[in-house]
């Protein structure tokens, strides 16, 4: 029965579009006998037979009766390997290199010792190309996961790292990063030489090498006292740190969740995440330490006196002019972490240059700048114009630029930034326009002196038609941050038809009044009717209740310092009520700032 | 690529791998006169971007300095944003492994050179490079210490460096627009262009795009030179001047040929729509042009030295061209 169905299947398979794949070989095990095919002198037939055998093995059939024929195939394979090893003796370096590459490409455990011997021989070859191939072969060997060879592999990596040719060193660092990234003693032996050869290594090698050298310096000497990293750990807030490698902003986002409350713990964490590879650090759940190069507690060193740090900084500063944006970013990272604060400003210009010139890496560079700007906004403040937004950019880039702008705005630049924001509000993407309004709120929080400009701007926006709940969110942000400053309580005009908008406004007011409350808690509103709202605050007069009940709510601005006028809506009837409202508020404020 | 590690990234070498004809095996039965170009040979050298054993009968180097001027001018004629981004492109046809050194008239480089050689600084215009980035072949450590650009060039075409200059920019064109709205249906547009580059220079491909409202019905224009055409698809009046000689120098003296500045005056009829709430926000006037043998920044090549162990003579050619990047004038 099996045979019959198998026949049908094989017929069906020829009809179905599986010509050209090997799938049909799985269908019929008792098909054309494989043995004569193996004995066939043509390679094509032999290959066909081997494929069928593999299909049988995959299905679990016993194929030991084919053993005599397969011996022939194995003999062929062994002579193939012998031919390759002959190639190692060839005078042409190309042939030697290709022989090594082929050998390393055969990923069989049996010949691994052979490959190891070949690699160690080629590591001392006079030709640069052969040594480079040897370095490339090492990760392939390591991939076979044979424990007995690991130390030998690491030794060869060490030899190749000491090479005087930059091409070989580049390949060796890539091998180091995948074979034994924790074995920083190998780096320590050749540290000076590696620093000096760094500018000559080719670009991909440079990126890896910078990361490794930075990790070594931090592991052996700790963080630098004069650098930004040190000053960050002494502040209370949880700033996120920048890691030393180039485009791994994943690490930045992860570590921004951790707050640096305890001093030595923070530094320990930072040091540890540099000593181990960023990927390893992220994937580990426990803090069990498997590092062979220990860091004892929180170590600090002075950048001015430490030669290793100085040579690293000196050797990476030429790389700021490379045309490869990843290299520039890696060099910027090193300076950010290790350089004294006064010297960090020289990396800003190259960083902005790659932001301007390379469209592909814009997102990555902006992520990094966002982290930098949160730590030291004064560095970027003069260059705020570079973060103005083009309408053609994607949403993520626009959002990042907005965040950066809100961190670096100063009293002097805010007026021009505001003018730009006028245009951003008109953007057809409503989410982006909402983000812009939120950014205005953030300005108000950060720059208390500029609050009246911010609120003016928001008010100007409310007199225009196309606004919705966005304003509510903006004021929500603006409101909680100010105690002695003017207190904006904004209510939207009759154009608001979004219930969440009015809810958000009321919530904002409630939250705000909650912060000024002495003891009484003001619960956030549910889908409140105005009467509910009124009842929570018993101090409110009844006229105010009526005020809130109405759908049309006017705009009110109370400015303690300047006692500004009211902006009222169309209905003039509201004006009287609003005057009483203002009086109420002033009374209440005089009484000690109670709720509305 | 080898096991995920890139082997060679220089496009000059990778180009050799892409063949348009078939690659003939050296063991094939038919012998051919032309030897097979073995791309793998290039990888073996210590320098990853230049292969050994190059031979040219005539050793030549071509330098192209291409600049893009970006301008944003307000309606009152005040420059809001202005910068020049430039590229130095090279084409090298040199034998052997030659060492090149390029000298530009940038302020820091010249000062450093006069410091090292204890010579007085060269007189003449110097530019200040705000940002700069180099090709992989340039020796960056030497640039860091001596501020000289020295390199072993790849063969053929490549981009040597990119730079940006913000100070001391010579704007090649001044556009003076006047737009008057007479009532709700008529608009009068008057645009005058002044070219401010030196004598004996000319501009190619000058196109001035004047944006008009979407509801434009009819346009009529007179121009003193070139051709104007209304392009309804992009709502612009495109005024093309295929080549424009300089019309007045900066001091305002009349030139000997007594040419007036190119002017365009147009009358635009607009369909009035009753529901028109906002007035038309005028997008800026955009300009395109190419000015050969002119650099808006004033960057000049002082010298280009070529060293090779066999000591041959080389011929060097330098060419400058300034293009319009985003050249916008608000009106």
mmCIF file of N, CA and C in Angstrom, chain A residues 164 425 453 518 525 586:
data_model
loop_
_atom_site.group_PDB
_atom_site.id
_atom_site.type_symbol
_atom_site.label_atom_id
_atom_site.label_comp_id
_atom_site.label_asym_id
_atom_site.label_seq_id
_atom_site.Cartn_x
_atom_site.Cartn_y
_atom_site.Cartn_z
ATOM 1 N N UNK A 164 52.346 44.116 12.137
ATOM 2 C CA UNK A 164 52.616 45.516 11.787
ATOM 3 C C UNK A 164 51.821 45.978 10.584
ATOM 4 N N UNK A 425 3.104 73.587 13.390
ATOM 5 C CA UNK A 425 1.725 73.360 13.836
ATOM 6 C C UNK A 425 0.831 73.123 12.626
ATOM 7 N N UNK A 453 5.944 83.746 27.083
ATOM 8 C CA UNK A 453 6.019 83.581 25.629
ATOM 9 C C UNK A 453 5.311 82.295 25.226
ATOM 10 N N UNK A 518 -3.750 72.267 49.770
ATOM 11 C CA UNK A 518 -3.113 71.937 51.046
ATOM 12 C C UNK A 518 -3.893 70.817 51.691
ATOM 13 N N UNK A 525 -10.660 63.708 37.064
ATOM 14 C CA UNK A 525 -12.065 63.641 36.695
ATOM 15 C C UNK A 525 -12.373 62.364 35.934
ATOM 16 N N UNK A 586 -8.408 85.232 42.454
ATOM 17 C CA UNK A 586 -7.458 86.090 43.145
ATOM 18 C C UNK A 586 -7.648 86.031 44.636
#
